[in-house]
Coordinates of C-alpha atoms in Angstrom, one line a residue:
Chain A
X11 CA 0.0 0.0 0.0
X12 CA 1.2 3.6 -0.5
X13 CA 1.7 5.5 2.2
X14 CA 0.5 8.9 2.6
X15 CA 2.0 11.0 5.6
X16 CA 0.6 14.7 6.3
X17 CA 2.5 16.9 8.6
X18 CA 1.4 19.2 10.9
X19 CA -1.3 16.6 12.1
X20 CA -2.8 19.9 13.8
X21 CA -2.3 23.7 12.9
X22 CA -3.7 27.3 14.5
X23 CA -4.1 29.9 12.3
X24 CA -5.2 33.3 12.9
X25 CA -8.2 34.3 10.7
X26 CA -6.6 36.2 7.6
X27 CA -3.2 34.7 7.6
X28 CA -2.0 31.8 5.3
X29 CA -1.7 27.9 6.2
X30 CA 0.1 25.2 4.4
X31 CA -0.7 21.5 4.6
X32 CA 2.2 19.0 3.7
X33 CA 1.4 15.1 2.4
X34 CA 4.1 13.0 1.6
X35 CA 3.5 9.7 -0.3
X36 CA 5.8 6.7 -0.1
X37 CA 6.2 6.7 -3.9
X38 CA 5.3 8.8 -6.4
X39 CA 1.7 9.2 -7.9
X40 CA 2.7 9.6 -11.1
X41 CA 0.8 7.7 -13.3
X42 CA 1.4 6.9 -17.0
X43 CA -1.3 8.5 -18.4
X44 CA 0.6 11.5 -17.4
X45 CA -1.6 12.7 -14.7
X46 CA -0.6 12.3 -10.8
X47 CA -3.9 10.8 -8.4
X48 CA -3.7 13.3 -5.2
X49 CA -6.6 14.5 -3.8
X50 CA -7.6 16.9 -0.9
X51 CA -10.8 16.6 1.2
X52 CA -11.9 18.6 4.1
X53 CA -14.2 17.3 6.9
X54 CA -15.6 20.2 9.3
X55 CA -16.9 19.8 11.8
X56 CA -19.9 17.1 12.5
X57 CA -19.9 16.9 8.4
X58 CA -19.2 14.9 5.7
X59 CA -16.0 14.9 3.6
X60 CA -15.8 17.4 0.6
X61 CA -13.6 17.2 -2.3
X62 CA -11.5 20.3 -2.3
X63 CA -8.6 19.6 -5.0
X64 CA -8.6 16.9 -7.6
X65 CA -4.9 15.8 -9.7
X66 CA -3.1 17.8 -7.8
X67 CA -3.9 21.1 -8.4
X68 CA -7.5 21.3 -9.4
X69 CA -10.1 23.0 -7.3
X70 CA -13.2 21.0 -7.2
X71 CA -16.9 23.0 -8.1
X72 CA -17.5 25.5 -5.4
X73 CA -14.0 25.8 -3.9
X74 CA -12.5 29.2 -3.0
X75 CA -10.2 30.4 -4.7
X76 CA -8.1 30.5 -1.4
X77 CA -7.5 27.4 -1.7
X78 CA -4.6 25.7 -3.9
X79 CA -2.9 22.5 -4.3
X80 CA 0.7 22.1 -5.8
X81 CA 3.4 19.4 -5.9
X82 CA 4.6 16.4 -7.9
X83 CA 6.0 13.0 -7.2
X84 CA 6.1 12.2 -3.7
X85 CA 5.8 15.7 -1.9
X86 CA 2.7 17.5 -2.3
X87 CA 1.1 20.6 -0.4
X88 CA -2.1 22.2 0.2
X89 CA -2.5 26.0 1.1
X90 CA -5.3 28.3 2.2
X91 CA -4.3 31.9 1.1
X92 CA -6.1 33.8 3.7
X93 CA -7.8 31.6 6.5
X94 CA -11.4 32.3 7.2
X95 CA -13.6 30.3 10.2
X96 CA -15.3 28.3 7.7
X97 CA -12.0 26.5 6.9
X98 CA -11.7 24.8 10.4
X99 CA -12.1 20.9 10.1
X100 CA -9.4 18.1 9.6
X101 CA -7.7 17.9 6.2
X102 CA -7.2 14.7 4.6
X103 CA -4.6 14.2 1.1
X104 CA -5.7 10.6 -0.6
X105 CA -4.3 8.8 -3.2
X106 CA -5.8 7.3 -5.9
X107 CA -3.0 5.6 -7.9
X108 CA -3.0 2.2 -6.6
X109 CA -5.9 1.1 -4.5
X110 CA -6.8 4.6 -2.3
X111 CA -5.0 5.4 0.9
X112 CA -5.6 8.3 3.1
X113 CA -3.3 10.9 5.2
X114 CA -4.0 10.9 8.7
X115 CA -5.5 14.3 8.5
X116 CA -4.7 17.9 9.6
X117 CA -6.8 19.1 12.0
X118 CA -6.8 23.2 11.7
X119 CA -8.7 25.6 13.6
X120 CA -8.8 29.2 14.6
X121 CA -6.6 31.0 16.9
Chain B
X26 CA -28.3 18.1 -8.3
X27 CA -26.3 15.0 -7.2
X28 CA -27.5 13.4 -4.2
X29 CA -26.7 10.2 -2.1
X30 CA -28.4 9.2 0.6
X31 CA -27.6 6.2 2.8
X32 CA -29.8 4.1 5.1
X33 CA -30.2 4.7 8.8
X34 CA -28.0 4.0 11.7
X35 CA -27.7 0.2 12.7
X36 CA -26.6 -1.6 16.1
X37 CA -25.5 -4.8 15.5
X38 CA -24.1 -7.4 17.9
X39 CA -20.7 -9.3 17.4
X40 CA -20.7 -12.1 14.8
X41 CA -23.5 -10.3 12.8
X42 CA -23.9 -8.7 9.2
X43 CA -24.8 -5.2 8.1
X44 CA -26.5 -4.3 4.9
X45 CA -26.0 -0.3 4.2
X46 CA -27.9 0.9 1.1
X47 CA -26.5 4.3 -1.0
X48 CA -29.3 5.9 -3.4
X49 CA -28.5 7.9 -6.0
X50 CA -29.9 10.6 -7.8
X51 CA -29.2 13.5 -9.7
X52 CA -26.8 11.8 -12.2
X53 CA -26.4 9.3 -15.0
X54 CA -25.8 6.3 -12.2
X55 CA -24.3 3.5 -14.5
X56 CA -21.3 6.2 -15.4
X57 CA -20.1 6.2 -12.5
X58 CA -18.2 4.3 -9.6
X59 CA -19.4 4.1 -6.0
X60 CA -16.8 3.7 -3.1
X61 CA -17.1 2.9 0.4
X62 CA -15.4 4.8 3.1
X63 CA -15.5 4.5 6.9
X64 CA -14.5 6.6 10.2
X65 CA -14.4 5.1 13.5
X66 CA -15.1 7.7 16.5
X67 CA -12.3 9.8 16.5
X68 CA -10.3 8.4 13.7
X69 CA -9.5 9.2 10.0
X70 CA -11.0 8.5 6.9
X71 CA -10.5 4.3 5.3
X72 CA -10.9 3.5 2.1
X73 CA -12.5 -0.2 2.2
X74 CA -13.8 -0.5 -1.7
X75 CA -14.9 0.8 -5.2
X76 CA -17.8 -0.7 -7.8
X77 CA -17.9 0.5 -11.2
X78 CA -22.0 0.7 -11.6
X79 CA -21.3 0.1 -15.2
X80 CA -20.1 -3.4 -15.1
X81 CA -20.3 -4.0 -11.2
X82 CA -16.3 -4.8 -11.5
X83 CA -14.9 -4.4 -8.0
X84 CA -11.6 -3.6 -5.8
X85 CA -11.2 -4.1 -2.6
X86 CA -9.1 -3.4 0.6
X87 CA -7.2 -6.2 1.6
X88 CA -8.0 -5.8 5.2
X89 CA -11.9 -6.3 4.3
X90 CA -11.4 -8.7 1.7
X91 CA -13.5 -11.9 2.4
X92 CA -16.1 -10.3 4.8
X93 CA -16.8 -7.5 2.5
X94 CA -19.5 -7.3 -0.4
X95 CA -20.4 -4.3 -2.5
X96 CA -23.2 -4.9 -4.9
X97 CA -24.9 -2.4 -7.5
X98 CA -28.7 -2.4 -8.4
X99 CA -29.0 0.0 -11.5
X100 CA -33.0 0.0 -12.0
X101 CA -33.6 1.7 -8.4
X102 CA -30.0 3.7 -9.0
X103 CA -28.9 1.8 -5.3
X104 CA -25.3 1.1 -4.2
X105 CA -25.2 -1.8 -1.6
X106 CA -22.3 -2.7 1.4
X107 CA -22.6 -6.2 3.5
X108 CA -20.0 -6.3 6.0
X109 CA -19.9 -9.6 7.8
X110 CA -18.6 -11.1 11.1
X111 CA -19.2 -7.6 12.8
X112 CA -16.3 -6.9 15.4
X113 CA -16.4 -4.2 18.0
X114 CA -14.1 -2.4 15.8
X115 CA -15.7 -2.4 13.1
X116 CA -18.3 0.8 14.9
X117 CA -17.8 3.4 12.7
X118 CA -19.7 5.6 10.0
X119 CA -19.8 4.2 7.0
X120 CA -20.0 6.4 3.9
X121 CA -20.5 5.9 0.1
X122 CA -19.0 8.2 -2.4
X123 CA -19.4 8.9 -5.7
X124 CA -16.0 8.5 -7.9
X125 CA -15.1 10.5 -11.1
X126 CA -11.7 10.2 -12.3
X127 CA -11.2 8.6 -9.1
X128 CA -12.1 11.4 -6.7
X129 CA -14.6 10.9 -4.5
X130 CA -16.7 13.8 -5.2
X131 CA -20.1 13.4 -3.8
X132 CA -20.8 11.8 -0.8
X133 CA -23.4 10.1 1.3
X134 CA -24.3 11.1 4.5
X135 CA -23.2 8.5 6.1
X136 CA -24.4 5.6 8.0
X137 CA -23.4 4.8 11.8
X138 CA -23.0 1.4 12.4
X139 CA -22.2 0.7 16.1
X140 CA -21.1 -3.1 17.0
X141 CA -21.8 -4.1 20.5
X142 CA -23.1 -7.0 22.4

């Protein structure tokens, strides 16, 4: 199985300032159709998980533009711009090359 | 709009099966994949299995394989999960998800399933 690490496992931001997510996989997701499986998903609070980015970089319908993905490989990162209360939840990077593994989420909340 | 919308919450006692349903709506339900996903209190997300509702071809998680049946019926647009030989650790909230280009981008509620004798 791959495995996906994220670091911090928990972060405080203050509301307006940037945070950064980190998720690590054990090898790279890559694929050869040229595209690379990583996914971000965001569970707040008492909810369900929502797809925030898809392939890397791709903001899913919906998503603020606040949020971006980047990375390639094995090292991959997820970053809110300017952090608002809404964003509080736990963050979760998932890959979908071989059969899907999760990160063992972020949890983020408001300073 | 796309919808999924799971069955209620179960309490089952060790040894036992669980049925969880997962009906679609808002979408063309044979294009598209359905997979399982499950949280225990407290814990992070587990992938446990995908089913194409095209063909009904499936993967699954190792750790589940054997006790672990996802089924498809497309004339009522319903996703099925048995999990069998329930175990105490096996209480979690089970979701199902819809998968396009192998994102999970809509889920289900979700469906607590609590084990216990």
């Amino acid at each position: 199985d791959i495995v996906m690490t994220q670091t911090p496992l928990s972060l405080s931001v203050t509301p307006g300032q940037p945070a950064s997510i980190s998720c690590k996989s054990s090898q790279t997701l890559l694929h050869g159709d040229g595209k690379t499986y990583l996914y971000w998903y965001l569970q707040r609070p008492g909810q369900t998980p929502q797809l925030l980015i898809y392939e890397v970089s791709t903001r899913f319908s919906g998503v603020p533009e606040r949020f971006s993905g980047s990375g390639s490989g094995t090292d991959f990162t997820l970053k809110i711009s300017r952090v608002e209360a809404e964003d509080v939840g736990v963050y979760y990077c998932m890959q979908t090359l071989q059969l899907p593994t999760f990160g063992q989420g972020t949890k983020v909340e408001i300073k | 709009q796309v919808q999924l919308v799971q069955s209620g919450a179960e309490v089952k006692k060790p040894g036992a099966s669980v049925k969880v349903s997962c009906k679609a709506s808002g979408y063309s339900f044979n294009n598209y994949g359905i997979s399982w996903v499950r949280q225990a209190p407290g814990q992070g997300l587990e992938w446990m299995g995908w089913i194409s509702a095209f063909n009904g071809n499936t993967n699954y998680a190792q750790k589940f394989q054997g006790r672990f049946t996802m089924t498809t019926d497309t004339s009522t647009t319903t996703a099925y999960m048995e999990l069998r030989s329930l175990r105490s650790d096996d209480t979690a909230v089970y979701y199902c998800a819809r998968v396009k280009r192998r994102a999970c981008d809509y889920w289900g509620q979700g469906t607590l399933v609590t084990v216990s004798s």
